[in-house]
PDB file of C-alpha atoms in Angstrom:
ATOM      1  CA  VAL A 333      19.369 -14.393  11.756  1.00 63.00           C
ATOM      2  CA  GLY A 334      21.174 -14.904   7.922  1.00 83.00           C
ATOM      3  CA  SER A 335      23.624 -12.393   7.999  1.00 86.00           C
ATOM      4  CA  VAL A 336      26.248 -14.309   6.651  1.00 88.00           C
ATOM      5  CA  ALA A 337      24.112 -13.807   3.244  1.00 91.00           C
ATOM      6  CA  VAL A 338      25.077 -10.493   2.656  1.00 89.00           C
ATOM      7  CA  LEU A 339      29.041 -11.838   2.560  1.00 88.00           C
ATOM      8  CA  THR A 340      27.938 -13.591  -0.612  1.00 91.00           C
ATOM      9  CA  ARG A 341      29.117 -12.583  -3.716  1.00 92.00           C
ATOM     10  CA  GLU A 342      26.959 -12.535  -7.073  1.00 94.00           C
ATOM     11  CA  GLY A 343      26.866 -16.097  -9.007  1.00 93.00           C
ATOM     12  CA  GLN A 344      26.877 -17.887  -6.286  1.00 93.00           C
ATOM     13  CA  ARG A 345      24.526 -19.845  -3.800  1.00 93.00           C
ATOM     14  CA  ILE A 346      23.855 -20.142  -0.391  1.00 93.00           C
ATOM     15  CA  ASP A 347      21.287 -22.699   1.545  1.00 94.00           C
ATOM     16  CA  PHE A 348      20.128 -22.639   4.796  1.00 94.00           C
ATOM     17  CA  PHE A 349      19.200 -25.691   6.831  1.00 94.00           C
ATOM     18  CA  GLU A 350      16.973 -24.261   9.891  1.00 93.00           C
ATOM     19  CA  ILE A 351      14.884 -26.551  11.907  1.00 91.00           C
ATOM     20  CA  ASP A 352      12.379 -23.838  13.260  1.00 91.00           C
ATOM     21  CA  PRO A 353      10.677 -21.818  10.587  1.00 95.00           C
ATOM     22  CA  MET A 354       9.885 -19.328  12.348  1.00 95.00           C
ATOM     23  CA  VAL A 355      13.092 -18.175  12.197  1.00 92.00           C
ATOM     24  CA  GLU A 356      12.819 -17.665   8.252  1.00 94.00           C
ATOM     25  CA  ARG A 357       9.921 -15.933   8.929  1.00 95.00           C
ATOM     26  CA  ILE A 358      11.817 -13.757  11.162  1.00 95.00           C
ATOM     27  CA  ALA A 359      14.403 -13.283   9.441  1.00 93.00           C
ATOM     28  CA  ARG A 360      12.447 -12.480   5.867  1.00 94.00           C
ATOM     29  CA  GLU A 361      10.166 -10.193   7.887  1.00 95.00           C
ATOM     30  CA  GLU A 362      12.586  -8.023  10.046  1.00 95.00           C
ATOM     31  CA  PHE A 363      15.966  -8.009   9.288  1.00 94.00           C
ATOM     32  CA  SER A 364      17.140  -7.415   5.189  1.00 94.00           C
ATOM     33  CA  PHE A 365      20.057  -9.942   5.072  1.00 94.00           C
ATOM     34  CA  LEU A 366      18.207 -12.543   2.900  1.00 94.00           C
ATOM     35  CA  ALA A 367      17.288  -9.727   0.836  1.00 93.00           C
ATOM     36  CA  HIS A 368      19.877  -7.862  -0.033  1.00 93.00           C
ATOM     37  CA  ALA A 369      21.854 -10.918  -0.470  1.00 93.00           C
ATOM     38  CA  ARG A 370      24.256 -11.034  -3.804  1.00 93.00           C
ATOM     39  CA  SER A 371      23.722 -14.216  -4.102  1.00 93.00           C
ATOM     40  CA  SER A 372      21.246 -17.004  -4.610  1.00 94.00           C
ATOM     41  CA  VAL A 373      19.294 -17.812  -1.184  1.00 94.00           C
ATOM     42  CA  ASN A 374      17.893 -20.472  -0.281  1.00 95.00           C
ATOM     43  CA  VAL A 375      16.321 -21.805   2.970  1.00 95.00           C
ATOM     44  CA  GLU A 376      15.148 -25.345   3.886  1.00 96.00           C
ATOM     45  CA  ILE A 377      13.370 -25.947   7.048  1.00 96.00           C
ATOM     46  CA  GLY A 378      13.820 -29.151   9.081  1.00 94.00           C
ATOM     47  CA  ASP A 379      17.014 -30.779  10.813  1.00 91.00           C
ATOM     48  CA  GLY A 380      19.933 -29.593   9.527  1.00 91.00           C
ATOM     49  CA  ARG A 381      22.075 -33.086   9.772  1.00 92.00           C
ATOM     50  CA  LEU A 382      19.069 -35.188   8.025  1.00 94.00           C
ATOM     51  CA  LEU A 383      18.754 -31.979   5.260  1.00 96.00           C
ATOM     52  CA  VAL A 384      22.963 -32.189   4.622  1.00 96.00           C
ATOM     53  CA  ALA A 385      23.006 -35.856   4.712  1.00 97.00           C
ATOM     54  CA  GLN A 386      20.340 -35.929   1.687  1.00 97.00           C
ATOM     55  CA  LYS A 387      22.644 -33.320  -0.982  1.00 97.00           C
ATOM     56  CA  PRO A 388      25.123 -35.413  -3.300  1.00 97.00           C
ATOM     57  CA  ASP A 389      28.228 -35.982  -2.163  1.00 98.00           C
ATOM     58  CA  ARG A 390      31.018 -33.431  -3.244  1.00 97.00           C
ATOM     59  CA  HIS A 391      28.325 -30.424  -2.911  1.00 96.00           C
ATOM     60  CA  PHE A 392      29.401 -27.498  -0.988  1.00 95.00           C
ATOM     61  CA  ASP A 393      32.541 -25.885  -1.548  1.00 95.00           C
ATOM     62  CA  LEU A 394      31.968 -24.266   2.226  1.00 94.00           C
ATOM     63  CA  LEU A 395      29.804 -25.765   5.407  1.00 95.00           C
ATOM     64  CA  TYR A 396      29.228 -23.889   7.831  1.00 93.00           C
ATOM     65  CA  VAL A 397      28.060 -25.490  10.795  1.00 92.00           C
ATOM     66  CA  ASP A 398      26.585 -23.136  13.558  1.00 87.00           C
ATOM     67  CA  ALA A 399      24.008 -24.272  15.751  1.00 77.00           C
ATOM     68  CA  PHE A 400      23.854 -21.980  19.006  1.00 68.00           C
ATOM     69  CA  SER A 401      20.664 -22.071  20.769  1.00 58.00           C
ATOM     70  CA  GLY A 402      20.804 -20.163  23.971  1.00 55.00           C
ATOM     71  CA  GLY A 403      23.686 -21.916  26.196  1.00 61.00           C
ATOM     72  CA  SER A 404      24.122 -25.542  24.426  1.00 66.00           C
ATOM     73  CA  ILE A 405      24.763 -27.050  21.320  1.00 70.00           C
ATOM     74  CA  PRO A 406      23.089 -30.007  20.091  1.00 78.00           C
ATOM     75  CA  LEU A 407      25.835 -32.834  20.429  1.00 81.00           C
ATOM     76  CA  HIS A 408      24.466 -34.226  17.506  1.00 83.00           C
ATOM     77  CA  LEU A 409      25.671 -32.173  15.603  1.00 85.00           C
ATOM     78  CA  PHE A 410      29.087 -32.665  16.413  1.00 85.00           C
ATOM     79  CA  THR A 411      29.817 -36.646  16.826  1.00 90.00           C
ATOM     80  CA  SER A 412      32.345 -38.800  14.073  1.00 93.00           C
ATOM     81  CA  GLU A 413      29.663 -39.351  11.927  1.00 95.00           C
ATOM     82  CA  ALA A 414      28.527 -35.922  12.319  1.00 94.00           C
ATOM     83  CA  LEU A 415      31.859 -34.552  11.186  1.00 95.00           C
ATOM     84  CA  GLU A 416      32.748 -37.243   8.657  1.00 95.00           C
ATOM     85  CA  LEU A 417      29.414 -36.612   6.591  1.00 97.00           C
ATOM     86  CA  TYR A 418      30.315 -33.045   6.716  1.00 97.00           C
ATOM     87  CA  LEU A 419      33.834 -33.350   4.815  1.00 96.00           C
ATOM     88  CA  ARG A 420      32.269 -36.533   2.557  1.00 97.00           C
ATOM     89  CA  LYS A 421      29.284 -33.240   1.129  1.00 97.00           C
ATOM     90  CA  CYS A 422      32.024 -30.941   0.551  1.00 97.00           C
ATOM     91  CA  THR A 423      34.450 -30.863  -2.735  1.00 97.00           C
ATOM     92  CA  THR A 424      37.620 -32.078  -2.745  1.00 96.00           C
ATOM     93  CA  ASP A 425      38.793 -28.912  -2.133  1.00 96.00           C
ATOM     94  CA  GLY A 426      35.719 -27.672   0.301  1.00 96.00           C
ATOM     95  CA  VAL A 427      35.993 -26.575   3.911  1.00 96.00           C
ATOM     96  CA  VAL A 428      33.885 -27.467   6.899  1.00 96.00           C
ATOM     97  CA  VAL A 429      33.927 -24.461   9.739  1.00 93.00           C
ATOM     98  CA  LEU A 430      32.551 -25.292  12.756  1.00 91.00           C
ATOM     99  CA  HIS A 431      31.679 -22.603  15.094  1.00 88.00           C
ATOM    100  CA  ILE A 432      32.680 -24.162  18.841  1.00 87.00           C
ATOM    101  CA  SER A 433      32.380 -21.034  20.912  1.00 85.00           C
ATOM    102  CA  SER A 434      30.889 -22.702  24.555  1.00 81.00           C
ATOM    103  CA  ARG A 435      30.725 -21.838  28.112  1.00 78.00           C
ATOM    104  CA  ALA A 436      30.220 -25.493  28.962  1.00 79.00           C
ATOM    105  CA  ILE A 437      31.829 -28.315  26.820  1.00 81.00           C
ATOM    106  CA  ALA A 438      35.035 -28.262  25.710  1.00 80.00           C
ATOM    107  CA  PHE A 439      34.618 -28.881  21.761  1.00 83.00           C
ATOM    108  CA  ASP A 440      38.292 -28.173  21.257  1.00 80.00           C
ATOM    109  CA  ARG A 441      39.019 -31.530  22.702  1.00 83.00           C
ATOM    110  CA  VAL A 442      36.114 -33.135  20.728  1.00 84.00           C
ATOM    111  CA  LEU A 443      37.706 -31.862  18.251  1.00 88.00           C
ATOM    112  CA  ARG A 444      41.301 -32.701  19.201  1.00 86.00           C
ATOM    113  CA  GLY A 445      40.249 -36.303  19.490  1.00 88.00           C
ATOM    114  CA  TRP A 446      38.743 -36.896  16.918  1.00 90.00           C
ATOM    115  CA  SER A 447      41.613 -35.764  15.130  1.00 90.00           C
ATOM    116  CA  ARG A 448      43.640 -37.800  16.250  1.00 89.00           C
ATOM    117  CA  ALA A 449      41.790 -40.764  15.151  1.00 91.00           C
ATOM    118  CA  THR A 450      40.642 -40.166  11.704  1.00 91.00           C
ATOM    119  CA  GLY A 451      44.158 -37.900  11.052  1.00 89.00           C
ATOM    120  CA  VAL A 452      42.506 -35.169   9.855  1.00 90.00           C
ATOM    121  CA  PRO A 453      44.265 -32.367  10.542  1.00 89.00           C
ATOM    122  CA  VAL A 454      41.726 -29.138  12.470  1.00 91.00           C
ATOM    123  CA  LEU A 455      42.629 -25.686  12.402  1.00 90.00           C
ATOM    124  CA  TYR A 456      41.567 -23.302  15.237  1.00 87.00           C
ATOM    125  CA  ARG A 457      40.707 -19.208  15.005  1.00 87.00           C
ATOM    126  CA  GLY A 458      39.562 -17.524  18.283  1.00 85.00           C
ATOM    127  CA  PHE A 459      38.394 -13.866  18.913  1.00 86.00           C
ATOM    128  CA  ARG A 460      38.974 -11.680  21.658  1.00 90.00           C
ATOM    129  CA  PRO A 461      37.533  -8.697  21.539  1.00 91.00           C
ATOM    130  CA  THR A 462      39.217  -5.705  23.250  1.00 93.00           C
ATOM    131  CA  PRO A 463      37.852  -3.870  26.070  1.00 94.00           C
ATOM    132  CA  GLN A 464      35.831  -1.576  23.801  1.00 95.00           C
ATOM    133  CA  GLN A 465      34.589  -4.235  21.262  1.00 93.00           C
ATOM    134  CA  ILE A 466      33.400  -5.605  24.476  1.00 93.00           C
ATOM    135  CA  ALA A 467      31.644  -2.386  25.845  1.00 95.00           C
ATOM    136  CA  GLU A 468      30.405  -2.599  21.850  1.00 95.00           C
ATOM    137  CA  GLY A 469      28.553  -5.906  22.880  1.00 92.00           C
ATOM    138  CA  ALA A 470      30.960  -7.994  20.820  1.00 90.00           C
ATOM    139  CA  LYS A 471      32.118 -11.709  22.731  1.00 88.00           C
ATOM    140  CA  PRO A 472      34.455 -13.894  22.376  1.00 88.00           C
ATOM    141  CA  SER A 473      33.945 -16.767  19.743  1.00 87.00           C
ATOM    142  CA  ASP A 474      36.192 -19.570  18.109  1.00 87.00           C
ATOM    143  CA  VAL A 475      35.975 -21.460  15.238  1.00 89.00           C
ATOM    144  CA  VAL A 476      37.583 -24.693  13.373  1.00 90.00           C
ATOM    145  CA  ALA A 477      38.051 -25.538  10.035  1.00 93.00           C
ATOM    146  CA  ILE A 478      38.452 -29.315   8.558  1.00 95.00           C
ATOM    147  CA  SER A 479      39.492 -29.857   5.492  1.00 95.00           C
ATOM    148  CA  ALA A 480      40.303 -33.089   3.460  1.00 92.00           C
ATOM    149  CA  SER A 481      42.811 -31.003   1.584  1.00 94.00           C
ATOM    150  CA  PRO A 482      46.132 -30.032   2.898  1.00 92.00           C
ATOM    151  CA  ALA A 483      46.409 -26.961   0.118  1.00 93.00           C
ATOM    152  CA  THR A 484      42.715 -25.786   0.976  1.00 93.00           C
ATOM    153  CA  ARG A 485      44.365 -26.238   5.023  1.00 90.00           C
ATOM    154  CA  ALA A 486      47.507 -24.781   3.852  1.00 88.00           C
ATOM    155  CA  VAL A 487      45.577 -21.197   2.312  1.00 88.00           C
ATOM    156  CA  LEU A 488      43.387 -20.990   5.991  1.00 88.00           C
ATOM    157  CA  ALA A 489      46.578 -21.403   7.288  1.00 84.00           C
ATOM    158  CA  ARG A 490      48.172 -18.160   6.027  1.00 81.00           C
ATOM    159  CA  ASP A 491      45.227 -16.223   4.977  1.00 67.00           C
ATOM    160  CA  GLY A 492      44.353 -12.745   6.327  1.00 65.00           C
ATOM    161  CA  GLU A 493      45.677 -10.716   8.926  1.00 62.00           C
ATOM    162  CA  ARG A 494      44.472 -13.608  11.768  1.00 65.00           C
ATOM    163  CA  PRO A 495      45.547 -16.872  10.256  1.00 66.00           C
ATOM    164  CA  PHE A 496      43.548 -20.106  11.291  1.00 69.00           C
ATOM    165  CA  GLN A 497      46.095 -22.145  13.466  1.00 66.00           C
ATOM    166  CA  VAL A 498      47.010 -25.558  12.877  1.00 58.00           C
ATOM    167  CA  VAL A 499      46.856 -26.970  16.273  1.00 54.00           C
ATOM    168  CA  LEU A 500      44.774 -29.769  16.314  1.00 50.00           C
ATOM    169  CA  VAL A 501      47.349 -31.734  14.825  1.00 45.00           C
ATOM    170  CA  PRO A 502      46.618 -35.898  15.381  1.00 44.00           C
ATOM    171  CA  VAL A 503      49.965 -37.072  16.799  1.00 38.00           C
TER     172      VAL A 503
END
């Protein structure tokens, strides 16, 4: 509930789009992530895709979509129209990061098809916990990054110990 807020730096701004007002209340009353953020924190209540659409084009440096609710993900957040919206709302060098972990839907296949149709490469990073991490509660997760900028994709593909892999390249 807002844990990514503590990863921000002074001078940055983070906007959360949350459909359920109770989640913001819980985040503020039961957790301290928002209070300990070094950045400016803004929470807007409503449908995230609609709220993103209201922002000016080229508004976000990073747009992170993590819409898990139990075992399902709202599919309207992964349509071609949604992905194109996210890219349009990002700066020229910006990046869209999507949490795609799912036991039921192979989002990598959906994104591979989108990549082929649009010509925009999709970068992938998976996390597979060790047995000890699993014992401590860690679960596998998958994320993808999409950017219209070849320079941004190059940075992501070589960044850190676990770089993104360019595996969903259009053919």
